[in-house]
């Protein structure tokens, strides 16, 4: 019996070897995908997809992005849609697990046949589907992450960034600190991933000499006591916090807890005052300020921003968004900057789709993105040209004032994410009426 | 015959899976009687006690305690009816102290004072336990453990005591002590005792009546004196 | 030196939380030989109930009481409804049931209270090097341990529970309702779990808030020896201190590896944990 | 020791899907030597997978591939838990090792063929298995579970410690070679990938099935059932335990490699404790003690969530409820199956089959 | 019996075992020669199982030696026994409940396999011939004990007597030189007991047997030599006839000395 099996096995092995020859990592470049197509577009609808962490440990904080975007699309649909088409916004939960992201993205592209991807969230997650989306010819607009990698038009022609990248933002923060607080000792507190390293690269260009401590936290470990106490130990007067909101709040609480009062300079990702207020709401009383709301704890916080925040009640866009949120968002949680983040993405998407014409194709959408100034509600110019997919390209420096509109400490500046200069930006902000979603 | 027997067993049958361990066992034990259940290893003696005390489910038959059917009540309720089982090896909880073991036995009764009185009585009965009240039961010798086990059973104020091989592993002198004590208990409290023993002679020497089990069936039943003299007894044990 | 003291104090208050959760695991393991993976979920629901009650009444302590009560009820219900039916089957069955319950309860929490974090207060002022809140954490865990000790040692209920856990059969023969005692064990354990949750959750609660604490609590219980409540306390403090030092001196990303290292070192010296009884195992 | 007593003999479980139910054929099939029987069954299964992928779309291919590598991982766990009776909560750690090995090989040695990468992965993860198995050989029951759980939590932290090499918390991304040019048009890239994963999985399963049907499997089941009696029968208890650990580590590593290959990524957030616990849950859900259990478990792991999402979508629920429905769905399924069918879905399937057979 | 005394297979000398303060065995010895059946008896708690455990390496005695074919065993553990050529059954059945009867016996036959680890792992080499050989040997053993019909059944579904036969088949399938039997007759009916006695007698041609048993019928019927323990000490040794007439034995079993004399 065995004498017959051995040759058969050998044959099978040989066949296997032959077919799987060639390096596993050697990929051949496929032909560019055909963009003159319009999957997901019907007579009366356009399907847009997104992947977001809706459950799991990373979900807190981010659910509001898709809530905000959905509210804007709902608003557009109620006002006649885009060129007569209703927007069908499909959000899939990936629980911030890249394996799931890949699965749901394929599902969106192949089964749901989305026209475009909007605001896929997360660096570890979205980075795993960028190649796929570009290969499949799916416009990958306004990625929800500040990583540098989205802005690679040569490699990923269909991927466009959205938020100001971490290095640009950090450069602007660094320059501001160097110019306005030249004698301060500076400590960094950042997440131990690309958020941290990219931010550090930017900061180092301006405050390397003032820097006294670099501390990082792991998003899986909510105990930041050791880091904050190390910052205090180093006597840092200014703490630049490149953190997600929960960790900005944790750092502030921890600082308060050990009687440490540095000037916090917080990146836009972690400076959502509404979210922070929510997170800190229980602690204001214990801070000994019974008569003041939680926002007192945030009073004086310096942060960078590139779109209007919820506290700017006089801003026409914020007014519109508040109205939309009231009318179209589900749930009863208050509107936050995170909500606005999603709303801005949706607004830009709506605008681009509108400009893509009556018979949109993926190519015409890309053309619209290239040609149109998509600054929209933003406070700084939006880069979406052929050669620059960077999204918002700079930031304002603001200071939070309890109960008031935030104070603009420095007007919008733009820069690049290398060693380039920081320059004043000229912003031409269109009003909501110029978008004309309800003209149809 | 005038008085109702305190314990009546009718057609009691029990099995482990496919193996029948007890086959239609019938027994009556008079109030205040001490009876021995004898038989070689594996004859079903321990199973009989476990079935009587509800640890093992009876397949068929009944157990009557003073006329009340207790066959199907859970093991922990037997104490309330006055039937207490001291399992093979005593079932002393070695992780607890001696005092805790004793307390445990009387817990089911209300009345702190009554429990304290009972504890005093038991300690009186077993002086070696008195000095070791606060020691873990694990430190007791075999004889002391057996005393503790019986003492714990007495804490429950039993009317019927089921004892499974109290002499197991004990030196003859200790065995004798325990047997004497059983006699004394009977005399003092009108306690009824069902005694499972391998040591046939010492068991029969203190009991009035004996049952011999073989393969789960009662093969002999007689007064202890007559059983002692019966050659078949020797055969049942020694096979010769 | 200052840093060392800070890290020590920080480690102590973290360790107290691990110890409390580990204690609840050990109580259940002692009683039913089940590692209860649903423990963080039972605690989570308790904390959410506390949150809701506190929001409604404005009183932290009413919420605190509600959490403990919820723990009691949930623990008892879990044992009665889910664990008892698989009693006597392979222990994996019970583990999987508790895993399933973990998913269900975490999901339910998300459904009812959303996956968004809510601000959740410390019991007391959290400010200061070793704040009243830290004292409260340490003190309440210590008090819980003392009360548990007293319960076990001095009350009839505790005696029954221990008897039922050590020798169920002998306990039954002394009239102890073993099933009821197991339920009581789960209930008490879940009360302590709820306490751990109340201490671990601040400043925010969300459905996964206790996951990390729970992993370290398991590690603490294993380090201390699953058979021994005292071991759980010691294991919790050991782990809390060790992880705090590693986080402060070597880097926060190493804390989980530090926990693993502590576990490996302890278990390679004592395979049954630090405080296990040598008699517990047969050859 | 944990005894897992409700199993049946492997000889009954190895009926491949392709055989007719007639007892004579079944008997003749079982009489075949393992070396013929299992490869034949694997070939049949492979053909079935190819047929299946030809009708499904790319998402379907991905899911089918996912079932494949999950099945391999669960089958390895089956050998460890179901056969040798050692409970591990850290199987995800070996998938982690496998995935990163594959990712590093593809990124740094792109010229190496896939099969060689797979072999290197198996060797490396087996080596890790030897280390872990030897370190935990003295542990039993929940202590082993606790130690392996800590492994599953601790190991992925390495990525953050060595971000240059392992890509930090963003992990590694890469693309792999798709279908060979000669097959272009015949087979899509995703079909090719699913087939490659299943090919690997089936080879792995054949090895696992061969092991478990032979002496080694018998040794493991013997020591699972009764360590003392197994020792007296001359079975080297300690060594057999470590071997079971090593083999299951190899299967886990290979599964991780397949995952990395299929998804083109290795990221720490894919290898959380949740993964390890899910594998264990899927194993028990599928059914302990039978390789079929691994199949049912893997299918449940991949599809229950999908069905849960579809259900939530169909019911048009509030988003809080809808988002959490799949988790609750899986949890309820776990509890119900274990309460009603302690032997898992496989047990359920065989008792249903018995019913049908008796009804006939 | 043979007239010359052959060298003993197994010899235990001066075994003393204490548990804490309790002396379980005090200076106990016994020996088993090839082709003989030695019975070890005594009342419950006499130390039979302790001696058995000391001989098989489960516990290590404080004093005394165990030697196998003249060589002193120092650090032997139970799982070394099989390699030495000693098989041991346990009190109770200890069949593997998750394995079929045949598989149970095949586990016992495991050491007869010739393939190395590679064969076990890959299914190549001797894998299949080993499987076939083990299966044939196991079937033969089951047939020898009249349990062949139950080969594919799970132990739990078999009658107790058949389970016993399977356990016995598992013990002897690997052709040990010495068989240690721990209470093989417990729970057996008369018929099964007779079969067991016949089986043990038939072993005599192939191996030595050390038998711990309560059933005196069986012990007296099959043993060539009997060692009686009581309270951890040997109180009598010799052939069955001598044991039967030894008053010390009757005393150990039946109790009080003074009355034993009367019964003879």
mmCIF file of N, CA, C and O in Angstrom, chain C residues 120-192:
data_model
loop_
_atom_site.group_PDB
_atom_site.id
_atom_site.type_symbol
_atom_site.label_atom_id
_atom_site.label_comp_id
_atom_site.label_asym_id
_atom_site.label_seq_id
_atom_site.Cartn_x
_atom_site.Cartn_y
_atom_site.Cartn_z
ATOM 1 N N UNK C 120 -17.655 59.417 35.321
ATOM 2 C CA UNK C 120 -18.072 58.660 36.499
ATOM 3 C C UNK C 120 -17.197 59.064 37.673
ATOM 4 O O UNK C 120 -15.968 58.982 37.598
ATOM 5 N N UNK C 121 -17.845 59.490 38.730
ATOM 6 C CA UNK C 121 -17.111 60.139 39.816
ATOM 7 C C UNK C 121 -16.313 59.153 40.655
ATOM 8 O O UNK C 121 -16.669 57.982 40.778
ATOM 9 N N UNK C 122 -15.249 59.673 41.241
ATOM 10 C CA UNK C 122 -14.570 58.964 42.322
ATOM 11 C C UNK C 122 -15.435 59.082 43.567
ATOM 12 O O UNK C 122 -16.217 60.030 43.706
ATOM 13 N N UNK C 123 -15.292 58.156 44.477
ATOM 14 C CA UNK C 123 -16.116 58.237 45.690
ATOM 15 C C UNK C 123 -15.803 59.486 46.503
ATOM 16 O O UNK C 123 -16.680 60.036 47.163
ATOM 17 N N UNK C 124 -14.567 59.918 46.479
ATOM 18 C CA UNK C 124 -14.180 61.055 47.317
ATOM 19 C C UNK C 124 -13.239 61.930 46.516
ATOM 20 O O UNK C 124 -12.974 61.669 45.349
ATOM 21 N N UNK C 125 -12.727 62.949 47.178
ATOM 22 C CA UNK C 125 -11.766 63.821 46.518
ATOM 23 C C UNK C 125 -10.599 62.993 46.021
ATOM 24 O O UNK C 125 -10.026 62.192 46.756
ATOM 25 N N UNK C 126 -10.311 63.177 44.733
ATOM 26 C CA UNK C 126 -9.276 62.347 44.134
ATOM 27 C C UNK C 126 -7.940 63.059 44.103
ATOM 28 O O UNK C 126 -6.965 62.544 43.570
ATOM 29 N N UNK C 127 -7.875 64.274 44.646
ATOM 30 C CA UNK C 127 -6.661 65.064 44.498
ATOM 31 C C UNK C 127 -5.702 64.833 45.656
ATOM 32 O O UNK C 127 -6.105 64.533 46.768
ATOM 33 N N UNK C 128 -4.454 64.979 45.361
ATOM 34 C CA UNK C 128 -3.445 64.788 46.391
ATOM 35 C C UNK C 128 -2.641 63.556 46.088
ATOM 36 O O UNK C 128 -3.063 62.694 45.312
ATOM 37 N N UNK C 129 -1.477 63.499 46.700
ATOM 38 C CA UNK C 129 -0.581 62.407 46.394
ATOM 39 C C UNK C 129 -1.226 61.059 46.735
ATOM 40 O O UNK C 129 -1.258 60.150 45.937
ATOM 41 N N UNK C 130 -1.727 60.945 47.920
ATOM 42 C CA UNK C 130 -2.510 59.755 48.216
ATOM 43 C C UNK C 130 -3.868 60.267 48.694
ATOM 44 O O UNK C 130 -4.078 60.527 49.865
ATOM 45 N N UNK C 131 -4.754 60.429 47.734
ATOM 46 C CA UNK C 131 -5.980 61.189 47.955
ATOM 47 C C UNK C 131 -6.975 60.403 48.810
ATOM 48 O O UNK C 131 -6.822 59.199 48.997
ATOM 49 N N UNK C 132 -7.985 61.105 49.312
ATOM 50 C CA UNK C 132 -9.051 60.381 50.025
ATOM 51 C C UNK C 132 -9.616 59.235 49.209
ATOM 52 O O UNK C 132 -9.941 58.179 49.760
ATOM 53 N N UNK C 133 -9.693 59.432 47.892
ATOM 54 C CA UNK C 133 -10.209 58.349 47.060
ATOM 55 C C UNK C 133 -9.296 57.132 47.092
ATOM 56 O O UNK C 133 -9.759 55.997 47.142
ATOM 57 N N UNK C 134 -7.994 57.391 47.038
ATOM 58 C CA UNK C 134 -7.055 56.270 47.116
ATOM 59 C C UNK C 134 -7.187 55.561 48.456
ATOM 60 O O UNK C 134 -7.188 54.343 48.534
ATOM 61 N N UNK C 135 -7.286 56.396 49.510
ATOM 62 C CA UNK C 135 -7.491 55.807 50.833
ATOM 63 C C UNK C 135 -8.759 54.984 50.868
ATOM 64 O O UNK C 135 -8.800 53.901 51.437
ATOM 65 N N UNK C 136 -9.783 55.542 50.224
ATOM 66 C CA UNK C 136 -11.054 54.818 50.225
ATOM 67 C C UNK C 136 -10.908 53.477 49.507
ATOM 68 O O UNK C 136 -11.414 52.455 49.971
ATOM 69 N N UNK C 137 -10.198 53.495 48.374
ATOM 70 C CA UNK C 137 -10.005 52.244 47.624
ATOM 71 C C UNK C 137 -9.316 51.212 48.503
ATOM 72 O O UNK C 137 -9.796 50.082 48.676
ATOM 73 N N UNK C 138 -8.197 51.650 49.083
ATOM 74 C CA UNK C 138 -7.439 50.728 49.917
ATOM 75 C C UNK C 138 -8.266 50.288 51.124
ATOM 76 O O UNK C 138 -8.345 49.107 51.468
ATOM 77 N N UNK C 139 -8.909 51.290 51.736
ATOM 78 C CA UNK C 139 -9.674 51.017 52.951
ATOM 79 C C UNK C 139 -10.863 50.117 52.685
ATOM 80 O O UNK C 139 -11.118 49.172 53.432
ATOM 81 N N UNK C 140 -11.598 50.398 51.603
ATOM 82 C CA UNK C 140 -12.805 49.604 51.383
ATOM 83 C C UNK C 140 -12.455 48.182 50.990
ATOM 84 O O UNK C 140 -13.142 47.236 51.385
ATOM 85 N N UNK C 141 -11.373 48.017 50.224
ATOM 86 C CA UNK C 141 -10.978 46.645 49.883
ATOM 87 C C UNK C 141 -10.518 45.922 51.150
ATOM 88 O O UNK C 141 -10.871 44.763 51.380
ATOM 89 N N UNK C 142 -9.747 46.648 51.959
ATOM 90 C CA UNK C 142 -9.322 46.047 53.220
ATOM 91 C C UNK C 142 -10.513 45.695 54.086
ATOM 92 O O UNK C 142 -10.587 44.590 54.650
ATOM 93 N N UNK C 143 -11.469 46.616 54.152
ATOM 94 C CA UNK C 143 -12.659 46.355 54.970
ATOM 95 C C UNK C 143 -13.437 45.177 54.416
ATOM 96 O O UNK C 143 -13.910 44.320 55.178
ATOM 97 N N UNK C 144 -13.552 45.134 53.089
ATOM 98 C CA UNK C 144 -14.279 44.015 52.492
ATOM 99 C C UNK C 144 -13.592 42.704 52.849
ATOM 100 O O UNK C 144 -14.252 41.716 53.188
ATOM 101 N N UNK C 145 -12.252 42.718 52.758
ATOM 102 C CA UNK C 145 -11.520 41.495 53.073
ATOM 103 C C UNK C 145 -11.729 41.110 54.541
ATOM 104 O O UNK C 145 -11.943 39.941 54.859
ATOM 105 N N UNK C 146 -11.689 42.121 55.415
ATOM 106 C CA UNK C 146 -11.900 41.843 56.834
ATOM 107 C C UNK C 146 -13.293 41.303 57.094
ATOM 108 O O UNK C 146 -13.486 40.341 57.846
ATOM 109 N N UNK C 147 -14.263 41.941 56.437
ATOM 110 C CA UNK C 147 -15.640 41.486 56.640
ATOM 111 C C UNK C 147 -15.817 40.069 56.131
ATOM 112 O O UNK C 147 -16.509 39.251 56.735
ATOM 113 N N UNK C 148 -15.183 39.809 55.008
ATOM 114 C CA UNK C 148 -15.259 38.462 54.458
ATOM 115 C C UNK C 148 -14.635 37.467 55.439
ATOM 116 O O UNK C 148 -15.184 36.397 55.697
ATOM 117 N N UNK C 149 -13.481 37.874 55.972
ATOM 118 C CA UNK C 149 -12.809 37.025 56.940
ATOM 119 C C UNK C 149 -13.716 36.771 58.142
ATOM 120 O O UNK C 149 -13.900 35.630 58.588
ATOM 121 N N UNK C 150 -14.315 37.859 58.618
ATOM 122 C CA UNK C 150 -15.201 37.723 59.781
ATOM 123 C C UNK C 150 -16.402 36.851 59.452
ATOM 124 O O UNK C 150 -16.808 35.999 60.241
ATOM 125 N N UNK C 151 -16.934 37.058 58.259
ATOM 126 C CA UNK C 151 -18.086 36.265 57.844
ATOM 127 C C UNK C 151 -17.732 34.786 57.836
ATOM 128 O O UNK C 151 -18.443 33.947 58.393
ATOM 129 N N UNK C 152 -16.597 34.491 57.215
ATOM 130 C CA UNK C 152 -16.170 33.100 57.120
ATOM 131 C C UNK C 152 -15.889 32.519 58.502
ATOM 132 O O UNK C 152 -16.228 31.399 58.812
ATOM 133 N N UNK C 153 -15.211 33.332 59.318
ATOM 134 C CA UNK C 153 -14.669 32.809 60.550
ATOM 135 C C UNK C 153 -15.700 32.751 61.664
ATOM 136 O O UNK C 153 -15.721 31.823 62.442
ATOM 137 N N UNK C 154 -16.559 33.758 61.739
ATOM 138 C CA UNK C 154 -17.361 33.890 62.953
ATOM 139 C C UNK C 154 -18.861 33.683 62.791
ATOM 140 O O UNK C 154 -19.572 33.671 63.770
ATOM 141 N N UNK C 155 -19.358 33.593 61.573
ATOM 142 C CA UNK C 155 -20.811 33.483 61.455
ATOM 143 C C UNK C 155 -21.212 32.081 61.015
ATOM 144 O O UNK C 155 -20.436 31.397 60.336
ATOM 145 N N UNK C 156 -22.400 31.673 61.386
ATOM 146 C CA UNK C 156 -22.883 30.367 60.938
ATOM 147 C C UNK C 156 -22.939 30.274 59.422
ATOM 148 O O UNK C 156 -22.586 29.250 58.844
ATOM 149 N N UNK C 157 -23.341 31.378 58.771
ATOM 150 C CA UNK C 157 -23.412 31.350 57.308
ATOM 151 C C UNK C 157 -22.034 31.054 56.729
ATOM 152 O O UNK C 157 -21.880 30.218 55.840
ATOM 153 N N UNK C 158 -21.022 31.758 57.275
ATOM 154 C CA UNK C 158 -19.665 31.569 56.768
ATOM 155 C C UNK C 158 -19.188 30.147 56.993
ATOM 156 O O UNK C 158 -18.552 29.545 56.122
ATOM 157 N N UNK C 159 -19.505 29.604 58.145
ATOM 158 C CA UNK C 159 -19.115 28.231 58.451
ATOM 159 C C UNK C 159 -19.756 27.273 57.448
ATOM 160 O O UNK C 159 -19.111 26.387 56.905
ATOM 161 N N UNK C 160 -21.033 27.511 57.204
ATOM 162 C CA UNK C 160 -21.731 26.661 56.234
ATOM 163 C C UNK C 160 -21.097 26.791 54.853
ATOM 164 O O UNK C 160 -20.904 25.810 54.143
ATOM 165 N N UNK C 161 -20.789 28.051 54.476
ATOM 166 C CA UNK C 161 -20.218 28.256 53.143
ATOM 167 C C UNK C 161 -18.880 27.547 52.999
ATOM 168 O O UNK C 161 -18.603 26.936 51.976
ATOM 169 N N UNK C 162 -18.060 27.662 54.049
ATOM 170 C CA UNK C 162 -16.756 27.004 53.950
ATOM 171 C C UNK C 162 -16.920 25.494 53.893
ATOM 172 O O UNK C 162 -16.269 24.813 53.105
ATOM 173 N N UNK C 163 -17.815 24.985 54.751
ATOM 174 C CA UNK C 163 -18.028 23.538 54.755
ATOM 175 C C UNK C 163 -18.503 23.080 53.379
ATOM 176 O O UNK C 163 -18.023 22.083 52.837
ATOM 177 N N UNK C 164 -19.427 23.844 52.801
ATOM 178 C CA UNK C 164 -19.975 23.463 51.496
ATOM 179 C C UNK C 164 -18.893 23.502 50.431
ATOM 180 O O UNK C 164 -18.878 22.679 49.512
ATOM 181 N N UNK C 165 -17.975 24.467 50.545
ATOM 182 C CA UNK C 165 -16.933 24.585 49.533
ATOM 183 C C UNK C 165 -15.883 23.487 49.686
ATOM 184 O O UNK C 165 -15.449 22.904 48.701
ATOM 185 N N UNK C 166 -15.496 23.196 50.931
ATOM 186 C CA UNK C 166 -14.427 22.226 51.141
ATOM 187 C C UNK C 166 -14.915 20.796 50.930
ATOM 188 O O UNK C 166 -14.323 20.032 50.195
ATOM 189 N N UNK C 167 -15.964 20.418 51.631
ATOM 190 C CA UNK C 167 -16.446 19.030 51.572
ATOM 191 C C UNK C 167 -17.967 19.048 51.429
ATOM 192 O O UNK C 167 -18.691 18.946 52.427
ATOM 193 N N UNK C 168 -18.438 19.194 50.197
ATOM 194 C CA UNK C 168 -19.891 19.343 50.020
ATOM 195 C C UNK C 168 -20.674 18.201 50.654
ATOM 196 O O UNK C 168 -21.714 18.422 51.268
ATOM 197 N N UNK C 169 -20.147 16.991 50.530
ATOM 198 C CA UNK C 169 -20.923 15.861 51.011
ATOM 199 C C UNK C 169 -21.019 15.858 52.536
ATOM 200 O O UNK C 169 -22.103 15.707 53.110
ATOM 201 N N UNK C 170 -19.877 16.063 53.182
ATOM 202 C CA UNK C 170 -19.897 16.108 54.649
ATOM 203 C C UNK C 170 -20.796 17.251 55.123
ATOM 204 O O UNK C 170 -21.504 17.140 56.120
ATOM 205 N N UNK C 171 -20.766 18.360 54.384
ATOM 206 C CA UNK C 171 -21.614 19.491 54.761
ATOM 207 C C UNK C 171 -23.084 19.110 54.671
ATOM 208 O O UNK C 171 -23.877 19.421 55.565
ATOM 209 N N UNK C 172 -23.446 18.413 53.608
ATOM 210 C CA UNK C 172 -24.844 18.007 53.467
ATOM 211 C C UNK C 172 -25.267 17.122 54.634
ATOM 212 O O UNK C 172 -26.377 17.239 55.158
ATOM 213 N N UNK C 173 -24.366 16.247 55.019
ATOM 214 C CA UNK C 173 -24.704 15.337 56.116
ATOM 215 C C UNK C 173 -24.883 16.086 57.434
ATOM 216 O O UNK C 173 -25.477 15.565 58.368
ATOM 217 N N UNK C 174 -24.328 17.296 57.507
ATOM 218 C CA UNK C 174 -24.573 18.102 58.707
ATOM 219 C C UNK C 174 -25.742 19.058 58.501
ATOM 220 O O UNK C 174 -25.902 20.002 59.274
ATOM 221 N N UNK C 175 -26.482 18.852 57.465
ATOM 222 C CA UNK C 175 -27.681 19.653 57.276
ATOM 223 C C UNK C 175 -27.466 20.953 56.516
ATOM 224 O O UNK C 175 -28.333 21.811 56.514
ATOM 225 N N UNK C 176 -26.303 21.107 55.881
ATOM 226 C CA UNK C 176 -26.059 22.343 55.136
ATOM 227 C C UNK C 176 -26.657 22.221 53.742
ATOM 228 O O UNK C 176 -26.446 21.224 53.054
ATOM 229 N N UNK C 177 -27.409 23.235 53.343
ATOM 230 C CA UNK C 177 -27.951 23.238 51.974
ATOM 231 C C UNK C 177 -26.863 23.743 51.048
ATOM 232 O O UNK C 177 -26.696 24.939 50.845
ATOM 233 N N UNK C 178 -26.129 22.796 50.490
ATOM 234 C CA UNK C 178 -24.927 23.148 49.744
ATOM 235 C C UNK C 178 -25.248 24.063 48.561
ATOM 236 O O UNK C 178 -24.567 25.052 48.308
ATOM 237 N N UNK C 179 -26.333 23.743 47.868
ATOM 238 C CA UNK C 179 -26.698 24.559 46.709
ATOM 239 C C UNK C 179 -26.894 26.019 47.089
ATOM 240 O O UNK C 179 -26.401 26.930 46.428
ATOM 241 N N UNK C 180 -27.594 26.206 48.185
ATOM 242 C CA UNK C 180 -27.853 27.567 48.656
ATOM 243 C C UNK C 180 -26.543 28.273 48.997
ATOM 244 O O UNK C 180 -26.369 29.465 48.718
ATOM 245 N N UNK C 181 -25.622 27.524 49.569
ATOM 246 C CA UNK C 181 -24.336 28.119 49.954
ATOM 247 C C UNK C 181 -23.542 28.533 48.717
ATOM 248 O O UNK C 181 -22.862 29.550 48.720
ATOM 249 N N UNK C 182 -23.635 27.730 47.664
ATOM 250 C CA UNK C 182 -22.933 28.103 46.437
ATOM 251 C C UNK C 182 -23.517 29.393 45.883
ATOM 252 O O UNK C 182 -22.801 30.295 45.442
ATOM 253 N N UNK C 183 -24.852 29.478 45.914
ATOM 254 C CA UNK C 183 -25.486 30.712 45.464
ATOM 255 C C UNK C 183 -25.015 31.885 46.312
ATOM 256 O O UNK C 183 -24.687 32.952 45.793
ATOM 257 N N UNK C 184 -24.955 31.669 47.626
ATOM 258 C CA UNK C 184 -24.500 32.737 48.506
ATOM 259 C C UNK C 184 -23.072 33.133 48.171
ATOM 260 O O UNK C 184 -22.725 34.325 48.155
ATOM 261 N N UNK C 185 -22.235 32.137 47.854
ATOM 262 C CA UNK C 185 -20.855 32.425 47.486
ATOM 263 C C UNK C 185 -20.788 33.321 46.265
ATOM 264 O O UNK C 185 -20.059 34.319 46.233
ATOM 265 N N UNK C 186 -21.559 32.980 45.261
ATOM 266 C CA UNK C 186 -21.582 33.809 44.044
ATOM 267 C C UNK C 186 -22.084 35.206 44.354
ATOM 268 O O UNK C 186 -21.583 36.193 43.820
ATOM 269 N N UNK C 187 -23.107 35.264 45.192
ATOM 270 C CA UNK C 187 -23.682 36.575 45.497
ATOM 271 C C UNK C 187 -22.657 37.452 46.209
ATOM 272 O O UNK C 187 -22.434 38.611 45.818
ATOM 273 N N UNK C 188 -21.999 36.880 47.215
ATOM 274 C CA UNK C 188 -21.015 37.671 47.966
ATOM 275 C C UNK C 188 -19.858 38.062 47.063
ATOM 276 O O UNK C 188 -19.387 39.213 47.076
ATOM 277 N N UNK C 189 -19.413 37.104 46.255
ATOM 278 C CA UNK C 189 -18.313 37.406 45.338
ATOM 279 C C UNK C 189 -18.686 38.554 44.412
ATOM 280 O O UNK C 189 -17.886 39.450 44.150
ATOM 281 N N UNK C 190 -19.916 38.551 43.938
ATOM 282 C CA UNK C 190 -20.303 39.591 42.993
ATOM 283 C C UNK C 190 -20.474 40.938 43.676
ATOM 284 O O UNK C 190 -20.324 41.973 43.037
ATOM 285 N N UNK C 191 -20.792 40.918 44.957
ATOM 286 C CA UNK C 191 -20.814 42.185 45.691
ATOM 287 C C UNK C 191 -19.398 42.764 45.733
ATOM 288 O O UNK C 191 -19.188 43.957 45.457
ATOM 289 N N UNK C 192 -18.435 41.909 46.023
ATOM 290 C CA UNK C 192 -17.052 42.394 46.054
ATOM 291 C C UNK C 192 -16.608 42.803 44.654
ATOM 292 O O UNK C 192 -15.900 43.799 44.477
#
